[in-house]
Short mmCIF file of C-alpha atoms (C1' of nucleotides) in Angstrom, two decimals:
data_model
loop_
_atom_site.label_atom_id
_atom_site.label_comp_id
_atom_site.label_asym_id
_atom_site.label_seq_id
_atom_site.Cartn_x
_atom_site.Cartn_y
_atom_site.Cartn_z
CA UNK R 175 0.01 0.02 0.01
CA UNK R 176 1.29 3.46 -0.86
CA UNK R 177 1.83 6.00 1.85
CA UNK R 178 -0.87 8.57 2.40
CA UNK R 179 -0.41 10.17 5.78
CA UNK R 180 2.34 12.62 6.29
CA UNK R 181 5.61 11.52 8.04
CA UNK R 182 9.21 11.28 7.89
CA UNK R 183 10.82 9.93 4.68
CA UNK R 184 11.82 11.11 1.36
CA UNK R 185 8.93 12.28 -0.71
CA UNK R 186 7.73 10.72 -3.94
CA UNK R 187 9.72 13.15 -6.07
CA UNK R 188 8.34 16.19 -7.26
CA UNK R 189 10.43 19.06 -8.71
CA UNK R 190 13.73 18.93 -7.05
CA UNK R 191 14.51 22.56 -5.89
CA UNK R 192 10.79 23.18 -5.26
CA UNK R 193 11.45 23.28 -1.44
CA UNK R 194 14.40 25.57 -1.81
CA UNK R 195 12.48 27.93 -4.14
CA UNK R 196 9.52 27.88 -1.77
CA UNK R 197 11.80 28.95 1.12
CA UNK R 198 13.50 31.80 -0.72
CA UNK R 199 10.14 33.32 -1.73
CA UNK R 200 8.76 33.08 1.73
CA UNK R 201 12.06 34.51 3.11
CA UNK R 202 11.87 37.34 0.76
CA UNK R 203 8.43 38.33 1.73
CA UNK R 204 9.01 37.92 5.48
CA UNK R 205 12.26 39.70 5.57
CA UNK R 206 10.75 42.62 3.83
CA UNK R 207 8.29 42.96 6.67
CA UNK R 208 10.64 42.21 9.48
CA UNK R 209 14.46 42.23 10.33
CA UNK R 210 16.77 39.35 10.26
CA UNK R 211 16.37 38.83 13.97
CA UNK R 212 12.52 39.34 14.30
CA UNK R 213 11.62 37.01 11.52
CA UNK R 214 11.71 33.29 12.67
CA UNK R 215 12.73 30.22 10.81
CA UNK R 216 9.58 28.63 11.90
CA UNK R 217 7.41 31.49 10.37
CA UNK R 218 9.21 31.22 7.02
CA UNK R 219 9.16 27.39 6.94
CA UNK R 220 5.35 27.48 7.82
CA UNK R 221 4.69 30.05 5.00
CA UNK R 222 6.67 27.93 2.54
CA UNK R 223 4.72 24.82 3.61
CA UNK R 224 7.80 22.86 4.62
CA UNK R 225 9.39 21.44 7.73
CA UNK R 226 11.49 24.02 9.64
CA UNK R 227 14.54 21.75 9.59
CA UNK R 228 14.74 22.23 5.80
CA UNK R 229 16.18 25.58 6.33
CA UNK R 230 19.29 24.09 8.05
CA UNK R 231 19.26 21.19 5.51
CA UNK R 232 19.34 23.46 2.40
CA UNK R 233 21.02 26.63 3.59
CA UNK R 234 23.09 25.54 6.65
CA UNK R 235 21.67 28.17 8.91
CA UNK R 236 19.26 31.12 8.89
CA UNK R 237 21.90 33.36 7.61
CA UNK R 238 22.55 31.18 4.76
CA UNK R 239 19.06 31.39 3.78
CA UNK R 240 19.19 35.20 4.04
CA UNK R 241 22.09 35.31 1.79
CA UNK R 242 20.62 32.95 -0.71
CA UNK R 243 17.39 34.98 -0.72
CA UNK R 244 19.52 38.16 -1.45
CA UNK R 245 21.45 36.75 -4.31
CA UNK R 246 18.24 35.42 -5.91
CA UNK R 247 16.24 38.67 -5.49
CA UNK R 248 18.53 41.64 -5.67
CA UNK R 249 21.12 39.78 -7.90
CA UNK R 250 18.93 39.88 -11.00
CA UNK R 251 17.97 43.55 -10.39
CA UNK R 252 21.74 44.44 -10.19
CA UNK R 253 22.44 42.56 -13.49
CA UNK R 254 19.57 44.28 -15.27
CA UNK R 255 21.05 47.64 -14.28
CA UNK R 256 24.44 46.61 -15.36
CA UNK R 257 23.34 45.50 -18.77
CA UNK R 258 21.20 48.50 -19.30
CA UNK R 259 24.21 50.68 -18.38
CA UNK R 260 26.45 48.83 -20.65
CA UNK R 261 24.02 49.45 -23.55
CA UNK R 262 23.89 53.13 -22.64
CA UNK R 263 20.28 53.01 -21.74
CA UNK R 264 20.56 54.88 -18.51
CA UNK R 265 23.19 57.42 -19.40
CA UNK R 266 20.60 60.15 -19.42
CA UNK R 267 18.59 61.26 -16.38
CA UNK R 268 15.30 61.18 -18.40
CA UNK R 269 15.83 57.55 -18.86
CA UNK R 270 17.46 56.69 -15.51
CA UNK R 271 14.96 58.24 -13.25
CA UNK R 272 11.71 56.74 -14.56
CA UNK R 273 13.49 53.46 -14.72
CA UNK R 274 14.68 53.60 -11.20
CA UNK R 275 11.23 54.68 -9.80
CA UNK R 276 9.46 51.97 -11.86
CA UNK R 277 11.93 49.41 -10.50
CA UNK R 278 11.14 50.47 -6.88
CA UNK R 279 7.48 50.48 -7.51
CA UNK R 280 7.61 47.09 -8.99
CA UNK R 281 9.54 45.64 -6.14
CA UNK R 282 7.95 46.96 -3.08
CA UNK R 283 10.00 44.74 -0.80
CA UNK R 284 13.35 46.06 -1.99
CA UNK R 285 13.39 49.48 -0.17
CA UNK R 286 12.20 47.82 2.91
CA UNK R 287 14.94 45.18 2.71
CA UNK R 288 17.71 47.70 2.05
CA UNK R 289 16.71 50.35 4.64
CA UNK R 290 16.18 47.69 7.21
CA UNK R 291 19.59 46.17 6.94
CA UNK R 292 21.39 49.29 6.47
CA UNK R 293 19.88 50.83 9.57
CA UNK R 294 20.28 47.67 11.59
CA UNK R 295 23.79 47.01 12.53
CA UNK R 296 22.84 43.74 14.23
CA UNK R 297 23.51 41.72 11.14
CA UNK R 298 26.37 42.82 8.89
CA UNK R 299 24.61 42.85 5.53
CA UNK R 300 25.38 46.58 5.53
CA UNK R 301 28.43 46.21 3.45
CA UNK R 302 26.88 43.87 0.98
CA UNK R 303 23.94 46.23 0.31
CA UNK R 304 26.09 49.48 0.15
CA UNK R 305 28.79 47.97 -2.07
CA UNK R 306 26.73 45.84 -4.39
CA UNK R 307 23.60 47.94 -4.70
CA UNK R 308 23.82 51.51 -3.35
CA UNK R 309 27.26 52.25 -4.89
CA UNK R 310 26.22 51.05 -8.19
CA UNK R 311 22.96 53.22 -8.36
CA UNK R 312 24.90 56.02 -6.85
CA UNK R 313 27.55 55.71 -9.67
CA UNK R 314 25.03 55.54 -12.46
CA UNK R 315 23.15 58.58 -11.16
CA UNK R 316 26.48 60.54 -10.77
CA UNK R 317 27.47 59.78 -14.29
CA UNK R 318 24.11 60.66 -15.60
CA UNK R 319 24.25 63.97 -13.58
CA UNK R 320 27.68 64.92 -14.87
CA UNK R 321 26.55 64.13 -18.46
CA UNK R 322 23.55 66.26 -18.11
CA UNK R 323 25.45 69.16 -16.77
CA UNK R 324 28.02 69.03 -19.46
CA UNK R 325 25.33 69.14 -22.11
CA UNK R 326 23.64 71.98 -20.39
CA UNK R 327 20.49 69.93 -19.69
CA UNK R 328 20.76 70.54 -16.00
CA UNK R 329 20.30 73.67 -14.04
CA UNK R 330 23.80 75.16 -13.14
CA UNK R 331 23.18 76.28 -9.62
CA UNK R 332 23.29 72.84 -8.11
CA UNK R 333 26.38 71.88 -5.86
CA UNK R 334 27.63 68.86 -7.86
CA UNK R 335 28.51 67.06 -4.68
CA UNK R 336 24.81 67.11 -3.68
CA UNK R 337 23.29 66.17 -6.97
CA UNK R 338 23.40 62.49 -6.31
CA UNK R 339 21.96 62.90 -2.87
CA UNK R 340 19.24 65.11 -4.03
CA UNK R 341 18.25 62.33 -6.61
CA UNK R 342 18.59 59.54 -4.08
CA UNK R 343 16.43 61.34 -1.48
CA UNK R 344 13.78 62.07 -4.16
CA UNK R 345 13.68 58.65 -5.72
CA UNK R 346 13.94 56.43 -2.74
CA UNK R 347 12.23 58.17 0.29
CA UNK R 348 8.55 58.03 -1.03
CA UNK R 349 8.85 54.27 -1.32
CA UNK R 350 10.64 53.85 2.00
CA UNK R 351 8.35 55.93 3.92
CA UNK R 352 5.25 54.86 2.11
CA UNK R 353 2.90 54.69 5.15
CA UNK R 354 3.92 58.31 6.13
CA UNK R 355 3.51 59.49 2.54
CA UNK R 356 0.09 57.91 2.06
CA UNK R 357 -1.38 58.77 5.46
CA UNK R 358 0.24 61.86 6.73
CA UNK R 359 0.49 63.44 3.25
CA UNK R 360 -2.49 61.74 1.62
CA UNK R 361 -0.54 60.99 -1.48
CA UNK R 362 -1.48 57.39 -2.85
CA UNK R 363 1.53 55.53 -4.03
CA UNK R 364 -0.17 53.56 -6.87
CA UNK R 365 0.56 52.55 -10.43
CA UNK R 366 0.50 56.21 -11.67
CA UNK R 367 2.70 57.51 -8.96
CA UNK R 368 6.11 56.53 -10.36
CA UNK R 369 5.53 58.26 -13.67
CA UNK R 370 4.16 61.46 -12.22
CA UNK R 371 6.82 61.62 -9.59
CA UNK R 372 9.65 61.15 -12.16
CA UNK R 373 8.32 64.15 -14.22
CA UNK R 374 8.29 66.23 -11.13
CA UNK R 375 11.87 65.38 -10.31
CA UNK R 376 13.09 66.08 -13.82
CA UNK R 377 11.35 69.34 -13.83
CA UNK R 378 12.92 70.26 -10.59
CA UNK R 379 16.38 69.66 -12.04
CA UNK R 380 15.88 71.30 -15.41
CA UNK R 381 17.72 74.39 -16.34
CA UNK R 382 16.23 77.33 -14.58
CA UNK R 383 14.89 78.99 -17.80
CA UNK R 384 14.20 77.40 -21.31
CA UNK R 385 16.36 79.03 -23.93
CA UNK R 386 14.54 82.13 -25.09
CA UNK R 387 13.37 81.96 -28.71
CA UNK R 388 14.97 85.21 -29.87
CA UNK R 389 18.50 84.39 -28.78
CA UNK R 390 20.87 81.44 -29.42
CA UNK U 952 26.99 47.61 60.97
CA UNK U 953 25.97 49.32 57.80
CA UNK U 954 25.50 47.14 54.74
CA UNK U 955 28.27 47.20 52.09
CA UNK U 956 27.61 44.35 49.80
CA UNK U 957 25.07 44.49 47.18
CA UNK U 958 21.80 42.58 47.75
CA UNK U 959 18.00 42.92 47.90
CA UNK U 960 16.48 45.59 49.91
CA UNK U 961 15.63 49.33 49.66
CA UNK U 962 18.52 51.43 48.90
CA UNK U 963 19.73 54.17 51.23
CA UNK U 964 17.81 56.73 49.43
CA UNK U 965 19.28 58.56 46.48
CA UNK U 966 17.43 60.60 43.97
CA UNK U 967 14.00 59.15 43.56
CA UNK U 968 13.35 58.88 39.88
CA UNK U 969 16.98 58.29 39.11
CA UNK U 970 16.34 54.63 38.17
CA UNK U 971 13.43 55.64 36.01
CA UNK U 972 15.44 58.27 34.22
CA UNK U 973 18.41 56.05 33.72
CA UNK U 974 15.98 53.37 32.23
CA UNK U 975 14.50 55.92 29.89
CA UNK U 976 17.88 57.13 28.58
CA UNK U 977 19.12 53.76 28.13
CA UNK U 978 15.97 52.79 26.38
CA UNK U 979 16.03 55.66 23.99
CA UNK U 980 19.64 54.83 22.87
CA UNK U 981 19.05 51.19 22.57
CA UNK U 982 15.69 51.41 20.60
CA UNK U 983 17.38 53.85 18.12
CA UNK U 984 19.76 51.08 17.24
CA UNK U 985 17.40 48.05 17.37
CA UNK U 986 13.72 47.45 17.02
CA UNK U 987 11.16 46.99 19.86
CA UNK U 988 11.53 43.28 19.48
CA UNK U 989 15.27 42.79 19.04
CA UNK U 990 16.33 45.06 21.97
CA UNK U 991 15.97 43.11 25.29
CA UNK U 992 15.06 44.40 28.69
CA UNK U 993 18.18 42.75 30.11
CA UNK U 994 20.23 44.86 27.74
CA UNK U 995 18.59 48.05 28.69
CA UNK U 996 18.68 47.36 32.33
CA UNK U 997 22.27 46.46 32.14
CA UNK U 998 23.15 49.75 30.37
CA UNK U 999 21.28 51.59 32.93
CA UNK U 1000 22.98 49.81 35.71
CA UNK U 1001 19.81 48.58 37.43
CA UNK U 1002 18.23 45.23 37.94
CA UNK U 1003 15.99 44.07 35.01
CA UNK U 1004 13.03 43.63 37.26
CA UNK U 1005 13.02 47.47 37.59
CA UNK U 1006 11.48 47.70 34.10
CA UNK U 1007 8.42 45.97 35.20
CA UNK U 1008 8.35 47.63 38.64
CA UNK U 1009 8.34 51.18 37.13
CA UNK U 1010 6.67 50.70 33.80
CA UNK U 1011 4.59 47.55 34.07
CA UNK U 1012 6.08 45.78 31.03
CA UNK U 1013 8.45 46.47 28.19
CA UNK U 1014 5.92 48.29 26.10
CA UNK U 1015 5.22 50.62 28.99
CA UNK U 1016 8.90 51.50 29.03
CA UNK U 1017 8.83 52.18 25.39
CA UNK U 1018 5.85 54.44 25.57
CA UNK U 1019 7.31 56.42 28.44
CA UNK U 1020 10.52 56.82 26.56
CA UNK U 1021 8.54 58.09 23.39
CA UNK U 1022 6.76 60.67 25.65
CA UNK U 1023 9.90 61.90 27.27
CA UNK U 1024 11.97 62.13 24.04
CA UNK U 1025 9.87 63.09 21.12
CA UNK U 1026 7.23 64.86 23.40
CA UNK U 1027 9.45 67.82 24.04
CA UNK U 1028 10.39 68.15 20.43
CA UNK U 1029 6.76 68.23 19.36
CA UNK U 1030 6.02 70.85 21.99
CA UNK U 1031 8.92 72.96 20.74
CA UNK U 1032 7.63 72.77 17.21
CA UNK U 1033 4.09 73.72 18.31
CA UNK U 1034 5.35 76.76 20.28
CA UNK U 1035 7.42 77.86 17.43
CA UNK U 1036 4.54 77.48 15.01
CA UNK U 1037 2.27 79.46 17.49
CA UNK U 1038 4.88 82.24 17.48
CA UNK U 1039 5.00 82.21 13.70
CA UNK U 1040 8.71 81.47 13.59
CA UNK U 1041 8.26 78.60 11.13
CA UNK U 1042 5.64 80.13 8.83
CA UNK U 1043 8.53 80.63 6.24
CA UNK U 1044 10.30 77.99 4.42
CA UNK U 1045 13.61 79.75 5.05
CA UNK U 1046 12.97 79.33 8.73
CA UNK U 1047 11.36 75.94 8.78
CA UNK U 1048 13.91 73.98 6.79
CA UNK U 1049 17.09 74.98 8.49
CA UNK U 1050 15.23 74.48 11.79
CA UNK U 1051 14.06 71.06 10.78
CA UNK U 1052 17.54 69.93 9.53
CA UNK U 1053 19.21 71.10 12.65
CA UNK U 1054 16.75 69.29 14.81
CA UNK U 1055 17.32 66.07 12.88
CA UNK U 1056 21.21 66.57 13.11
CA UNK U 1057 20.98 67.29 16.90
CA UNK U 1058 18.90 64.09 17.59
CA UNK U 1059 20.35 61.33 15.57
CA UNK U 1060 18.22 58.75 17.32
CA UNK U 1061 15.06 60.42 16.10
CA UNK U 1062 14.97 59.31 12.37
CA UNK U 1063 16.06 55.89 13.24
CA UNK U 1064 13.32 55.55 15.77
CA UNK U 1065 10.68 56.88 13.44
CA UNK U 1066 11.59 54.95 10.34
CA UNK U 1067 12.01 51.88 12.40
CA UNK U 1068 8.67 51.74 13.92
CA UNK U 1069 6.81 53.01 10.86
CA UNK U 1070 8.24 50.37 8.73
CA UNK U 1071 7.88 47.68 11.38
CA UNK U 1072 4.22 46.71 11.62
CA UNK U 1073 5.07 44.34 14.47
CA UNK U 1074 4.58 46.85 17.25
CA UNK U 1075 1.71 49.32 16.59
CA UNK U 1076 3.47 52.55 17.27
CA UNK U 1077 2.85 53.40 13.65
CA UNK U 1078 -0.15 55.40 14.41
CA UNK U 1079 1.35 57.20 17.25
CA UNK U 1080 4.33 58.32 15.07
CA UNK U 1081 2.28 59.17 12.11
CA UNK U 1082 -0.39 61.21 14.02
CA UNK U 1083 1.69 62.87 16.60
CA UNK U 1084 4.79 63.65 14.80
CA UNK U 1085 4.75 63.02 10.92
CA UNK U 1086 1.37 64.78 10.31
CA UNK U 1087 2.27 67.69 12.48
CA UNK U 1088 5.67 68.40 10.47
CA UNK U 1089 3.73 67.73 7.23
CA UNK U 1090 1.23 70.24 8.19
CA UNK U 1091 3.74 72.82 9.04
CA UNK U 1092 5.55 72.30 5.70
CA UNK U 1093 2.35 72.41 3.80
CA UNK U 1094 1.37 75.74 5.33
CA UNK U 1095 4.99 77.22 4.70
CA UNK U 1096 4.74 76.02 1.13
CA UNK U 1097 1.33 77.48 0.47
CA UNK U 1098 2.43 80.81 2.04
CA UNK U 1099 5.67 80.72 0.01
CA UNK U 1100 3.79 80.21 -3.32
CA UNK U 1101 1.14 82.85 -2.54
CA UNK U 1102 3.85 85.36 -1.98
CA UNK U 1103 5.71 84.37 -5.18
CA UNK U 1104 8.76 83.10 -3.17
CA UNK U 1105 8.42 79.71 -4.75
CA UNK U 1106 8.93 78.47 -8.28
CA UNK U 1107 5.48 78.13 -9.83
CA UNK U 1108 6.00 74.86 -11.85
CA UNK U 1109 5.63 72.57 -8.78
CA UNK U 1110 2.79 70.34 -8.42
CA UNK U 1111 1.41 71.59 -4.98
CA UNK U 1112 0.39 68.11 -4.13
CA UNK U 1113 3.94 66.97 -4.22
CA UNK U 1114 5.55 70.06 -2.52
CA UNK U 1115 5.41 68.48 1.01
CA UNK U 1116 6.65 65.11 -0.40
CA UNK U 1117 9.59 66.82 -1.97
CA UNK U 1118 10.54 68.69 1.19
CA UNK U 1119 10.10 65.48 3.31
CA UNK U 1120 12.23 63.48 1.04
CA UNK U 1121 15.06 66.03 0.98
CA UNK U 1122 15.06 66.91 4.65
CA UNK U 1123 14.63 63.44 6.07
CA UNK U 1124 16.35 60.92 3.69
CA UNK U 1125 19.94 62.03 4.28
CA UNK U 1126 19.65 61.39 8.01
CA UNK U 1127 17.68 58.21 7.69
CA UNK U 1128 20.17 56.71 5.23
CA UNK U 1129 23.25 58.06 6.79
CA UNK U 1130 25.41 55.06 6.14
CA UNK U 1131 24.64 55.04 2.39
CA UNK U 1132 25.20 58.74 2.19
CA UNK U 1133 28.46 58.78 3.85
CA UNK U 1134 29.86 55.61 2.41
CA UNK U 1135 28.26 55.22 -1.15
CA UNK U 1136 28.26 59.02 -1.86
CA UNK U 1137 31.04 59.95 0.36
CA UNK U 1138 29.28 62.95 1.65
CA UNK U 1139 30.10 63.48 5.48
CA UNK U 1140 26.99 64.28 7.57
CA UNK U 1141 28.86 66.43 10.04
CA UNK U 1142 27.96 69.77 11.88
CA UNK U 1143 28.27 71.82 8.66
CA UNK U 1144 25.95 69.54 6.61
CA UNK U 1145 22.60 70.63 7.87
CA UNK U 1146 23.38 74.32 6.94
CA UNK U 1147 24.71 73.70 3.48
CA UNK U 1148 22.05 71.21 2.68
CA UNK U 1149 19.32 73.56 3.84
CA UNK U 1150 20.67 76.12 1.40
CA UNK U 1151 20.69 73.71 -1.38
CA UNK U 1152 17.07 72.70 -0.74
CA UNK U 1153 15.84 76.33 -0.69
CA UNK U 1154 17.78 77.11 -3.83
CA UNK U 1155 16.14 74.16 -5.51
CA UNK U 1156 12.74 75.50 -4.62
CA UNK U 1157 13.35 79.25 -5.33
CA UNK U 1158 11.55 80.85 -8.36
CA UNK U 1159 13.25 79.90 -11.59
CA UNK U 1160 14.41 83.28 -12.23
CA UNK U 1161 15.08 86.25 -9.80
CA UNK U 1162 12.87 89.30 -10.46
CA UNK U 1163 14.61 91.31 -13.17
CA UNK U 1164 15.91 94.76 -12.03
CA UNK U 1165 14.03 96.66 -14.54
CA UNK U 1166 10.66 95.56 -13.77
CA UNK U 1167 8.68 95.37 -10.50
"C1'" DA M 825 8.66 51.65 69.00
"C1'" DT M 826 6.03 49.15 65.89
"C1'" DA M 827 3.86 48.25 61.70
"C1'" DA M 828 3.17 49.07 56.88
"C1'" DA M 829 4.73 50.65 52.58
"C1'" DA M 830 8.41 51.19 49.01
"C1'" DA M 831 12.53 49.65 46.43
"C1'" DT M 832 15.70 46.35 45.18
"C1'" DT M 833 17.76 41.70 44.46
"C1'" DA M 834 18.37 36.86 42.72
"C1'" DA M 835 15.73 33.11 41.39
"C1'" DA M 836 12.54 30.84 38.89
"C1'" DC M 837 8.83 30.48 35.20
"C1'" DA M 838 6.90 29.58 30.87
"C1'" DG M 839 7.54 30.59 26.12
"C1'" DT M 840 10.22 31.02 21.80
"C1'" DC M 841 14.30 30.90 19.28
"C1'" DG M 842 17.89 28.37 16.03
"C1'" DT M 843 19.94 24.18 15.53
"C1'" DT M 844 20.61 19.15 16.00
"C1'" DT M 845 19.45 14.38 16.14
"C1'" DA M 846 17.25 10.00 15.25
"C1'" DA M 847 14.06 7.69 12.70
"C1'" DT M 848 11.79 6.96 8.35
"C1'" DT M 849 10.80 6.73 3.53
"C1'" DT M 850 12.07 7.11 -1.31
"C1'" DA M 851 15.57 7.42 -5.01
"C1'" DA M 852 19.85 6.21 -6.99
"C1'" DT M 853 23.64 2.90 -7.58
"C1'" DC M 854 25.95 -1.34 -7.99
"C1'" DG I 1064 17.80 -7.27 -5.53
"C1'" DA I 1065 20.70 -5.39 -1.99
"C1'" DT I 1066 23.09 -1.31 -0.31
"C1'" DT I 1067 23.78 3.38 -0.06
"C1'" DA I 1068 22.43 8.17 -0.61
"C1'" DA I 1069 19.00 11.88 -0.31
"C1'" DA I 1070 15.03 14.09 1.63
"C1'" DT I 1071 11.82 14.64 5.01
"C1'" DT I 1072 9.61 14.33 9.77
"C1'" DA I 1073 8.91 14.91 14.80
"C1'" DA I 1074 11.22 15.49 18.83
"C1'" DA I 1075 14.75 17.20 21.70
"C1'" DC I 1076 18.47 20.57 23.16
"C1'" DG I 1077 20.36 24.58 25.09
"C1'" DA I 1078 20.23 29.52 24.95
"C1'" DC I 1079 17.56 33.52 25.40
"C1'" DT I 1080 13.16 36.12 26.08
"C1'" DG I 1081 9.63 38.98 29.12
"C1'" DT I 1082 7.59 38.44 33.42
"C1'" DT I 1083 6.63 37.07 38.20
"C1'" DT I 1084 7.82 35.77 42.94
"C1'" DA I 1085 9.76 35.51 47.41
"C1'" DA I 1086 13.07 37.46 50.20
"C1'" DT I 1087 15.35 41.57 52.10
"C1'" DT I 1088 16.29 46.13 53.40
"C1'" DT I 1089 15.03 50.87 54.15
"C1'" DT I 1090 11.80 54.51 54.60
"C1'" DT I 1091 7.51 56.36 56.13
"C1'" DA I 1092 3.45 56.36 59.15
"C1'" DT I 1093 1.13 55.53 63.28
#
DNA sequence: ATAAAAATTAAACAGTCGTTTAATTTAATC
DNA sequence: GATTAAATTAAACGACTGTTTAATTTTTAT
């Protein structure tokens, strides 16, 4: 007779890697809502529908799961950015800003994850995030800003040292502080937000006056 | 013979309230570095130099300590803002922005505390923060913006709905994401930063062209 | 002077955490 | 077909958590 009740033993093979993937997906969602320490292995395993010991079996320990989750979630995003940059698709601010905003809007777990682990010194994923992600985006923004200034597409009264920080603040904060934005300012962060917000940012950084028609 | 060794018993009276105050100060510093859940009462009590049972004796439970800490730390800040507003000292953006930036720079635990509990749904201090603090600052900013626009001191191509969000993003993000700013952008957030940053923000929002000399 | 209240301590309690172990079942190998 | 390896389970382990308790000392009130 075939086994029907649940119990120990190797399962009658389904997709290998299914358990691994389920754990990573559950980990991503849970670590976006809570920190490394506050989210428990039991929680994640329950959400993934697997035994909690599977975490240690597949990833060694809780930290191993977190790192694997990072690689499989922000890894692809970084690669997309690198490729777009190599093809010159994000050299201009008009391309980079909407792209960045859309990416944040499409991956609501990302800003949570970043801010949480950057603020939290408890686990030392700080360096990983800063070096692998923040520095890369900052570099792309910096190059786009320098290019825009050289071509006169950017207002000239900006301290170049602060340009990147202005862009970072404007593009990231609304997504990070979403509850404040939606409730204290009553601005819904919906599908349309990323587009309108990008326009506003670009307008803020445009040259202070359009070239008059009668001169140059 | 007088008692010399440590042990149970009422102490030979020092400042009443000393234990309470020590616990609140230690709680403020620890909750700025970790969340409500990750920081243990043993940690706080050890840092305050008192027995861990004092937390329950004076505040009932851990949550009571957290709430008392909030009242005695952000409480005064809110009152200062209210009084300044009543005296009309923050009606203009030129006054409000440097004041806000200086306040954040002077209380480095504040943005950490706010962002942490707003992002963390685990404890429900969200409402408290949003209603008592964020909404108040947002309101002051909104009024200052409206006033500035009416008097022509503000550029006219801003969506008024987004004005507050722009200011919030620019004034808060650098302090919230301090590690990213200092390491990925290499901008030190030191004593001089708040002033220079405020100038930059005001310049960004100034009318696109200063009134020409030959016409009103 | 005596009794009651207040403040403090060390110890214990019950719950949760991440991890390990032993048992068990299926798949792969020879 | 027998043996070994892989995958899964329930249970246990020790560490840590917030809280409570009983004992102890000092202060206050009668």
